[in-house]
PDB file of C-alpha atoms in Angstrom:
ATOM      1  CA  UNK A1156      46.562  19.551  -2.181  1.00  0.00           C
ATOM      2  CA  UNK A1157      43.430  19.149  -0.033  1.00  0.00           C
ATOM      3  CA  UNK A1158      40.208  18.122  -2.714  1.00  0.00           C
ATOM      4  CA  UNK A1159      36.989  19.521  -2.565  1.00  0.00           C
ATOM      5  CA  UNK A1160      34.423  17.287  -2.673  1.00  0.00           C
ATOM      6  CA  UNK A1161      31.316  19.345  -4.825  1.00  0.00           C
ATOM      7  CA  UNK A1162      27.484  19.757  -2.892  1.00  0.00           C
ATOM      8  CA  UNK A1163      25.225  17.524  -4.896  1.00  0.00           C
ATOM      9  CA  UNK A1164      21.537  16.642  -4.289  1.00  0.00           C
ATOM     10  CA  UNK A1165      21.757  13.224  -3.165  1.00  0.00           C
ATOM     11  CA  UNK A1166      20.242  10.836  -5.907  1.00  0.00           C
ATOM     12  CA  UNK A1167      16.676   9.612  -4.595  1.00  0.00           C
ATOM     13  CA  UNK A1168      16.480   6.014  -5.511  1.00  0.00           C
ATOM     14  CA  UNK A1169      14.156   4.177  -3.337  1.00  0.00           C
ATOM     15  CA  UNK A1170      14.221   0.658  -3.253  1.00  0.00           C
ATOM     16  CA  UNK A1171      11.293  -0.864  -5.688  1.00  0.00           C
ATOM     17  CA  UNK A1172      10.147  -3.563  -7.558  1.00  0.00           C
ATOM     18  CA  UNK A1173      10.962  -1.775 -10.756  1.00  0.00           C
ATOM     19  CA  UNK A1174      14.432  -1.267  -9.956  1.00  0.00           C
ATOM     20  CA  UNK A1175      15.250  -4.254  -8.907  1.00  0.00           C
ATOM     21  CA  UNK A1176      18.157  -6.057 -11.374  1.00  0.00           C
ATOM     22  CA  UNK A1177      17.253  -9.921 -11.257  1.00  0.00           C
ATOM     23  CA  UNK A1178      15.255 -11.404 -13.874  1.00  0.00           C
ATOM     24  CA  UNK A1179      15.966 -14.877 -12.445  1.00  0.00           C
ATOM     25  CA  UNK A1180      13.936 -14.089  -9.403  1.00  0.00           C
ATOM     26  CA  UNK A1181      10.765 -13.095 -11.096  1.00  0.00           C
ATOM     27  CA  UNK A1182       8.599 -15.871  -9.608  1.00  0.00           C
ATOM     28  CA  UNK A1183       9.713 -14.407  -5.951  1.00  0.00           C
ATOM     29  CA  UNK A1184       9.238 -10.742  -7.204  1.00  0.00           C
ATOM     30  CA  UNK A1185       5.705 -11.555  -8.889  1.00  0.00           C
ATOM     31  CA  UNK A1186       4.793 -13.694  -5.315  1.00  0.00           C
ATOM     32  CA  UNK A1187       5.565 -10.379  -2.915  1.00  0.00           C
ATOM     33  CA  UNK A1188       3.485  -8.023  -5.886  1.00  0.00           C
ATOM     34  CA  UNK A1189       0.307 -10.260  -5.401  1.00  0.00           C
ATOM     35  CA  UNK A1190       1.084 -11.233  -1.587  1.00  0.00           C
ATOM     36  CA  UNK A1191      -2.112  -9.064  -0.698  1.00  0.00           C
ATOM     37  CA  UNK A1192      -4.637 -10.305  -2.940  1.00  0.00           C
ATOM     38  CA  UNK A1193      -6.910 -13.337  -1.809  1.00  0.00           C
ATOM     39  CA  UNK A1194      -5.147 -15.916  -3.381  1.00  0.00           C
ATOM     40  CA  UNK A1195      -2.062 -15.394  -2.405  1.00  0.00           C
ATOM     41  CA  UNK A1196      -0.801 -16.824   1.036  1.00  0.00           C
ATOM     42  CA  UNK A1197      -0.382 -14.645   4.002  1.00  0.00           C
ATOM     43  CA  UNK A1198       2.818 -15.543   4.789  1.00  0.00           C
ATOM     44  CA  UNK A1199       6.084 -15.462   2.713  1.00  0.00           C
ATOM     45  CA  UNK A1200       9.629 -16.049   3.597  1.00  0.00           C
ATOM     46  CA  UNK A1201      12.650 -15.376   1.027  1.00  0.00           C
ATOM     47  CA  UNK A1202      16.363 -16.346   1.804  1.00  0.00           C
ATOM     48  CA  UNK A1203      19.329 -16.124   0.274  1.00  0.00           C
ATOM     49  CA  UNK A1204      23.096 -15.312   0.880  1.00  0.00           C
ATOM     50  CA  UNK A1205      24.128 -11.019   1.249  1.00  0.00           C
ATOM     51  CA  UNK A1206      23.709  -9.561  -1.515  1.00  0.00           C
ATOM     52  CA  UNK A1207      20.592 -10.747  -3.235  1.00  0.00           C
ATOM     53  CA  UNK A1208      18.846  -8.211  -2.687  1.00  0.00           C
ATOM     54  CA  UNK A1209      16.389  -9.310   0.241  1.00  0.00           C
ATOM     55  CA  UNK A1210      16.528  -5.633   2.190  1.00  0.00           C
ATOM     56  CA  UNK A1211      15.826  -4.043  -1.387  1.00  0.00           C
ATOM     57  CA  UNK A1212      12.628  -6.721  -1.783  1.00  0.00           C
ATOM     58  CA  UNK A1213      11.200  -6.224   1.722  1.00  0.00           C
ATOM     59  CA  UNK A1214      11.588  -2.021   1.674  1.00  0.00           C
ATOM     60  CA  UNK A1215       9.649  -2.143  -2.090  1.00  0.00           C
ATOM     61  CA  UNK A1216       6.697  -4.154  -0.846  1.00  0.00           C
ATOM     62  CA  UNK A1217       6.741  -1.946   2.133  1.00  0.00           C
ATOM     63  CA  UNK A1218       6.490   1.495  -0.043  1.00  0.00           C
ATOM     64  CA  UNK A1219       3.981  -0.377  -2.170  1.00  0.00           C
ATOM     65  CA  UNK A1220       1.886  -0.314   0.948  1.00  0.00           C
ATOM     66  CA  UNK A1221       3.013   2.576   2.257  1.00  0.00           C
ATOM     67  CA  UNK A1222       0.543   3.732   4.891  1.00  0.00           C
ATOM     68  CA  UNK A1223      -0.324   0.202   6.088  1.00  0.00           C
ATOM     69  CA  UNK A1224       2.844  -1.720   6.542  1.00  0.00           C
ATOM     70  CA  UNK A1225       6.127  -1.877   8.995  1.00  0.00           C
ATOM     71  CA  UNK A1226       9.499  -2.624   7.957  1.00  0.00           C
ATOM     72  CA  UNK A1227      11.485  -3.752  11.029  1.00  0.00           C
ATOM     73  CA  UNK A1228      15.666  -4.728   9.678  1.00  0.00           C
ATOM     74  CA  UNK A1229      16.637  -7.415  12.942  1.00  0.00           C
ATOM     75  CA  UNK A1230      19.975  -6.384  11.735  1.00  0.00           C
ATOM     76  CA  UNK A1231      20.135  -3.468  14.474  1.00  0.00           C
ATOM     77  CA  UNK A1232      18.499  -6.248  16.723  1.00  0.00           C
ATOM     78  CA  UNK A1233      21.116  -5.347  19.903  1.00  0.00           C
ATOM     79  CA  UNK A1234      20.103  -1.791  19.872  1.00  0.00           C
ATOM     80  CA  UNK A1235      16.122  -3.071  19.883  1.00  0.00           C
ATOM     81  CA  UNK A1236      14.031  -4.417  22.316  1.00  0.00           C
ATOM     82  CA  UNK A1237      11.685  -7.744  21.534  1.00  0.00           C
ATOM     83  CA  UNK A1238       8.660  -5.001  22.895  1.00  0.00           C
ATOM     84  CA  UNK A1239       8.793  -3.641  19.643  1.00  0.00           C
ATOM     85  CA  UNK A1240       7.319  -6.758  18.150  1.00  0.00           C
ATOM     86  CA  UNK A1241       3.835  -5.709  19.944  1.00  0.00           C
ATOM     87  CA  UNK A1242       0.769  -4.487  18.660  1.00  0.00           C
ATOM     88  CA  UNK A1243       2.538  -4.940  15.233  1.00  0.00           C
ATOM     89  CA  UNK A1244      -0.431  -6.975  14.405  1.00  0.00           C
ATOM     90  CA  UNK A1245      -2.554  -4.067  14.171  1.00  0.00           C
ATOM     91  CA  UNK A1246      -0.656  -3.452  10.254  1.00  0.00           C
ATOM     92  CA  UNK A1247      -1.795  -5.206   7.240  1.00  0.00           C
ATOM     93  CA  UNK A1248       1.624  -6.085   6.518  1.00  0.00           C
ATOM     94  CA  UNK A1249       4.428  -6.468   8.834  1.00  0.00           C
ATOM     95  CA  UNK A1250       8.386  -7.085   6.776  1.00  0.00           C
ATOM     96  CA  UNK A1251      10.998  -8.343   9.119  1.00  0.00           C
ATOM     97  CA  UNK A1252      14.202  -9.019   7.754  1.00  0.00           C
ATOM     98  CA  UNK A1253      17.397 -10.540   8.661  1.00  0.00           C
ATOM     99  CA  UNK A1254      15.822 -12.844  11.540  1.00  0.00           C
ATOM    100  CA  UNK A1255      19.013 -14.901  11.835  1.00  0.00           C
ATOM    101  CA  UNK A1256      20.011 -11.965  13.982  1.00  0.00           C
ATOM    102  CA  UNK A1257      17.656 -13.103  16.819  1.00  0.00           C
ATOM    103  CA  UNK A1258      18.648 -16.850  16.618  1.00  0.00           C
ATOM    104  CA  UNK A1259      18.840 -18.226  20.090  1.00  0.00           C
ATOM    105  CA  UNK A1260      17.397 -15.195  21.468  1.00  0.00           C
ATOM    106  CA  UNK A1261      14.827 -16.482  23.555  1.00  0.00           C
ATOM    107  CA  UNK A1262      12.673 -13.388  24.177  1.00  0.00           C
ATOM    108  CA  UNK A1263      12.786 -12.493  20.215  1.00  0.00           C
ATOM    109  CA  UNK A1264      12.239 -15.915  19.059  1.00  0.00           C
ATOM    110  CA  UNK A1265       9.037 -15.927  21.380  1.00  0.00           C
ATOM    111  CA  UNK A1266       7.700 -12.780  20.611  1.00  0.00           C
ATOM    112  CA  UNK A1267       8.256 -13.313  16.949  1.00  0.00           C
ATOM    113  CA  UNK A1268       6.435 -16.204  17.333  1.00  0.00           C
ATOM    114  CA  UNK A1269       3.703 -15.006  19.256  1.00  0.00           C
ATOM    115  CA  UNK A1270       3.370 -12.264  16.324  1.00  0.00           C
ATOM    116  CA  UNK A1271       3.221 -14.607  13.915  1.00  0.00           C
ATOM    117  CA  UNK A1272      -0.076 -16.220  15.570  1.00  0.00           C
ATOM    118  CA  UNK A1273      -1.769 -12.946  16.097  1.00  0.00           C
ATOM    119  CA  UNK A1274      -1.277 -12.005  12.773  1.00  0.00           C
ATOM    120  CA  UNK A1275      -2.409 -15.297  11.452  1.00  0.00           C
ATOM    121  CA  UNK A1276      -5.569 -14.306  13.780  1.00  0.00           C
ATOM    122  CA  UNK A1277      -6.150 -10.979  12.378  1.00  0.00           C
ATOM    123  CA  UNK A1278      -5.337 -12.417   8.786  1.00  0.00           C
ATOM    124  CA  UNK A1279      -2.431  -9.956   7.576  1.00  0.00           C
ATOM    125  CA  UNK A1280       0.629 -10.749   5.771  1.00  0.00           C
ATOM    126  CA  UNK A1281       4.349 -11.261   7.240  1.00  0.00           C
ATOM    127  CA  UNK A1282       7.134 -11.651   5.087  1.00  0.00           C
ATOM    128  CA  UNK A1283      10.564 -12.136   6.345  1.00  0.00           C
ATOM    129  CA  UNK A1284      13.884 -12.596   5.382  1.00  0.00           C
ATOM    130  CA  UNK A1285      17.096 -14.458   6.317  1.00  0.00           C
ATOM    131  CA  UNK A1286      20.136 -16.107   4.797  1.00  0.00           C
ATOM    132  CA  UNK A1287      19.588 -19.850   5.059  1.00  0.00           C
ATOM    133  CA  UNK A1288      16.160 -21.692   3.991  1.00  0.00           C
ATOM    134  CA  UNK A1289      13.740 -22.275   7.084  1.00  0.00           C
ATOM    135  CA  UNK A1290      15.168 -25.451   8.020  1.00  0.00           C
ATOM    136  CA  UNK A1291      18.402 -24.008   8.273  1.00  0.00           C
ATOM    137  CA  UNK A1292      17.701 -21.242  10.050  1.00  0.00           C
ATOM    138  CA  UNK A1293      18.997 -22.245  13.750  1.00  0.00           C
ATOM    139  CA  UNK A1294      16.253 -21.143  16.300  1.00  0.00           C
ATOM    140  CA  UNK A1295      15.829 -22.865  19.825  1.00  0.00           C
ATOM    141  CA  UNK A1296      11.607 -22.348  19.820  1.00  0.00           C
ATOM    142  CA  UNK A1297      11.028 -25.226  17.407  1.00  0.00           C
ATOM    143  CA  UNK A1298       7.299 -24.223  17.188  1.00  0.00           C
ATOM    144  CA  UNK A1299       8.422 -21.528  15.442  1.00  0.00           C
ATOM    145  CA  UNK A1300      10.593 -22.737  12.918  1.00  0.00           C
ATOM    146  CA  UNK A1301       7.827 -25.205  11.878  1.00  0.00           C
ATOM    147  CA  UNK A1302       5.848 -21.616  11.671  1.00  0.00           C
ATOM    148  CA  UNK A1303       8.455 -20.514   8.832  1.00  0.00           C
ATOM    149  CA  UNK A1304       7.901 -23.192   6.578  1.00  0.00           C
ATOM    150  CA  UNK A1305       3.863 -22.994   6.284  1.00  0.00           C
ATOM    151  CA  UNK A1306       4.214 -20.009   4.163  1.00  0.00           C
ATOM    152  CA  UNK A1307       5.629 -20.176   0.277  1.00  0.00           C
ATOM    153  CA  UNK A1308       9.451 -20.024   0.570  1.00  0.00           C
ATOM    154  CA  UNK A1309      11.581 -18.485  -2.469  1.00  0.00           C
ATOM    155  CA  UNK A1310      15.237 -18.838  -2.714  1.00  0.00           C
ATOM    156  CA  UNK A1311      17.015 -15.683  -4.139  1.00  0.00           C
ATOM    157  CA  UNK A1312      20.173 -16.142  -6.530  1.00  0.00           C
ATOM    158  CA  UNK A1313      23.016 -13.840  -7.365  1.00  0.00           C
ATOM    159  CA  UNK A1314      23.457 -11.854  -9.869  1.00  0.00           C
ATOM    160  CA  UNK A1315      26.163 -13.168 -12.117  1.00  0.00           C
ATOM    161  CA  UNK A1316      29.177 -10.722 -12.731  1.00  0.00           C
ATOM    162  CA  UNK A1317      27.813  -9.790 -16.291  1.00  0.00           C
ATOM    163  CA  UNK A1318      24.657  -8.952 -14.773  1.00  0.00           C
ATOM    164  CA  UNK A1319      26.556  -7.281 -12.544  1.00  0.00           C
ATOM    165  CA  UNK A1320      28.078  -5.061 -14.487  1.00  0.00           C
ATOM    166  CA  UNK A1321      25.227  -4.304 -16.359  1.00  0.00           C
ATOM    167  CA  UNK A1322      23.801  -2.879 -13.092  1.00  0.00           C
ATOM    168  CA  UNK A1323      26.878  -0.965 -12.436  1.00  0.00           C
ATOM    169  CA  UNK A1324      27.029   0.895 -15.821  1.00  0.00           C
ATOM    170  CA  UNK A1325      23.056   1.068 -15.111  1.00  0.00           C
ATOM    171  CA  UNK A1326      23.288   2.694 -11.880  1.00  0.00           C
ATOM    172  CA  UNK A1327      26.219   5.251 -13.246  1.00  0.00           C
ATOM    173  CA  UNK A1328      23.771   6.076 -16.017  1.00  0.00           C
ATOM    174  CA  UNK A1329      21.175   7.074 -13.250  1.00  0.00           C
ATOM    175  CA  UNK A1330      23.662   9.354 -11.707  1.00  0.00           C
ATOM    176  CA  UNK A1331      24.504  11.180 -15.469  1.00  0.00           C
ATOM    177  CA  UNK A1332      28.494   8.995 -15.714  1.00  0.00           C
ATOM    178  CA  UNK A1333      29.564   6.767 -18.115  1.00  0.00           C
ATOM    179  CA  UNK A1334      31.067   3.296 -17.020  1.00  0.00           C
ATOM    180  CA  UNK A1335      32.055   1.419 -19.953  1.00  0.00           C
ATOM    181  CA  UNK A1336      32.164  -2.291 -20.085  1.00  0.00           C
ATOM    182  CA  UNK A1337      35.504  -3.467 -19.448  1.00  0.00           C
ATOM    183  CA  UNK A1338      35.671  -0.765 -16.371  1.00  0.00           C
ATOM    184  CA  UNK A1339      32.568  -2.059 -14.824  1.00  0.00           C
ATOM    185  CA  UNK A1340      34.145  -5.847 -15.260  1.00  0.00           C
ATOM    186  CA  UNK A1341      37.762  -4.451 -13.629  1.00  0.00           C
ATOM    187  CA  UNK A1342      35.752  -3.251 -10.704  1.00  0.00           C
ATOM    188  CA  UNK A1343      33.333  -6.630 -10.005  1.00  0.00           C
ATOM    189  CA  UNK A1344      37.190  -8.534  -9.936  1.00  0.00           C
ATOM    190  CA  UNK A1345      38.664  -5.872  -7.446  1.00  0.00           C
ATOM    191  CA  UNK A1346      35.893  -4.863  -5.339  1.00  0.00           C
ATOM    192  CA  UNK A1347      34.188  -7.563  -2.742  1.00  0.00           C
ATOM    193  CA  UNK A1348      31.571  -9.577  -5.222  1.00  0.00           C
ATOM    194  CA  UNK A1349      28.898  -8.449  -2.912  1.00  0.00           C
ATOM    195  CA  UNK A1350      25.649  -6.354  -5.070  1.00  0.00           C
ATOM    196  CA  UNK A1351      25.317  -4.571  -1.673  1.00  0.00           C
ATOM    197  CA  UNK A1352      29.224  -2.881  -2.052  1.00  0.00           C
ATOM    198  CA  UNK A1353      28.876  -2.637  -5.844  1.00  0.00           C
ATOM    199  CA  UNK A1354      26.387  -0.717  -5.746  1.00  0.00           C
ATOM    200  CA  UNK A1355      27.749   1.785  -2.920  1.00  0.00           C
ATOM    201  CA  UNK A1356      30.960   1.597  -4.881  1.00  0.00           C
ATOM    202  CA  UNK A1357      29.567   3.731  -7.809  1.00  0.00           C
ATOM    203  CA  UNK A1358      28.110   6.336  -4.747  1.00  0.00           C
ATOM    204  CA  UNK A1359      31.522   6.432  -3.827  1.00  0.00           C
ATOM    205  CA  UNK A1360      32.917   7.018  -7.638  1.00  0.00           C
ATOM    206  CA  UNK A1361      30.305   9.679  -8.176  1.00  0.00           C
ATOM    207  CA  UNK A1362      31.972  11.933  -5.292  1.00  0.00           C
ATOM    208  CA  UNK A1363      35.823  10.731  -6.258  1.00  0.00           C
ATOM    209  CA  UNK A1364      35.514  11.757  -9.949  1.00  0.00           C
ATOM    210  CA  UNK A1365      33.083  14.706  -9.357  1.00  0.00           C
ATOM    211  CA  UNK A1366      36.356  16.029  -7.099  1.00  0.00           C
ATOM    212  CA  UNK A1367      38.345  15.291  -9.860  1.00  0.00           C
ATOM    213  CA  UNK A1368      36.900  16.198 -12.785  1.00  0.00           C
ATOM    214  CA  UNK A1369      37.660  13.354 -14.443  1.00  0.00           C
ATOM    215  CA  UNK A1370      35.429  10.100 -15.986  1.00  0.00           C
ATOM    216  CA  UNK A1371      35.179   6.394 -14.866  1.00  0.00           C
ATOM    217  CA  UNK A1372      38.040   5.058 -16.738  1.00  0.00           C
ATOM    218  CA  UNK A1373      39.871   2.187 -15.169  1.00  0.00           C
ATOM    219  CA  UNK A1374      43.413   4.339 -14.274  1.00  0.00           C
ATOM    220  CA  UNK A1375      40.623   6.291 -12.319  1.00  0.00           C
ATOM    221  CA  UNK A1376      39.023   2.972 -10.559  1.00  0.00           C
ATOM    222  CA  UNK A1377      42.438   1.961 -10.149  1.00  0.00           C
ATOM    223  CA  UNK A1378      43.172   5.682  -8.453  1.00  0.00           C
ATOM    224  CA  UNK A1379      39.777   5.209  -6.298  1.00  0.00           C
ATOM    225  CA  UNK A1380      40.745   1.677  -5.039  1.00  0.00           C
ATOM    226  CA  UNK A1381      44.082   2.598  -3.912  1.00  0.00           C
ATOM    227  CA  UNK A1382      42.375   5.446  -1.979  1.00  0.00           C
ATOM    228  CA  UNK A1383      40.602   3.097  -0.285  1.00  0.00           C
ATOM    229  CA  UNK A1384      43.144   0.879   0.444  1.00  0.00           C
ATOM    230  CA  UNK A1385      45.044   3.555   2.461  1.00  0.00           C
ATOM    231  CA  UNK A1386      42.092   4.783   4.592  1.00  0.00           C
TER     232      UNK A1386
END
């Protein structure tokens, strides 16, 4: 029997400060809210391992200045071209995340740098992102990984599998299911730990049990994981 999968508007949840599920990292939420007014440096950098929600962070304070800010993700680095670092400058507020993508890139790490000074110049704000605190971060252009740690610096932590359940059984609410405790926790153990996958996990379970008619018990996770497991 072939399923068929049900048209549904696609849930419009843009990434924001409100929305974002970590109370244990206010102080690097409130820092990015008031990164534009006088007081506050021009320069931030947050790090943390996947999942903690640095994407999420950097795309909120970017559609809190919508209009006036660039979000660049050095993620899809390989398919970019260091030329898109120029004239950048010209935005109050430039967000460039994942730069451990460009490590020992010579051309990025130079431009980046070089960005960094004429913003400095032009006195905007750059925040950026990447999974190991400045001094870890392995870059060849030591000038510029002395440029990472003038700013403030805020670690990110994890959520912690209650809070991510909470989340989950948040998130389903927000899309009209009902994920009851002990289904959320029997996901978190089976799925990859990651926030990121959680999260598209329940995008996922909206389609599987919309096709199916049927609510987020665990016999359906159970079902949906299987699934998965034979793609």
């Amino acid at each position: 029997m072939q399923l068929q999968f049900p048209l549904k508007l696609a849930l419009n949840r843009k990434p924001a400060f409100d929305n974002y599920f970590n109370e244990r990292n206010r102080l690097a939420v409130d820092a990015m809210q008031g990164l534009t007014q006088d007081e506050a440096p021009g320069f931030l950098y947050l790090w943390g391992e996947t999942g903690t929600g640095k994407s999420h962070l950097l795309m909120a304070l970017c559609e809190l200045h919508a209009g006036e800010s660039f979000y660049l993700p050095l993620a899809e680095s390989e398919s970019l071209s260091p030329e898109i670092l120029k004239g950048l400058e010209q935005f109050r507020l430039v967000c460039i995340d994942d730069i451990d993508n460009i490590c020992g890139e010579q051309s990025w790490e130079e431009s980046l740098f070089h960005l960094y000074n004429r913003i400095r110049e032009k006195n905007g704000y750059l925040v950026v992102s990447a999974t190991s605190a400045p001094r870890g971060v392995n870059l060849g252009l030591e000038d510029l990984k002395s440029r990472l740690m003038w700013g403030a610096v805020y670690q990110l932590q994890s959520l912690e599998d209650e809070e991510k359940a909470a989340l989950l059984m948040q998130l389903a609410a927000e899309r009209g299911m009902q994920l009851h405790t002990d289904a959320a926790a029997y996901l978190i153990k089976r799925c990859a730990r990651d926030t990121g996958y959680l999260v598209e996990s329940i995008e996922q379970l909206d389609r599987y049990s919309l096709a199916r008619q049927r609510k987020l018990t665990i016999p359906l996770l159970s079902e949906w994981l299987q699934h998965n497991q034979a793609l």
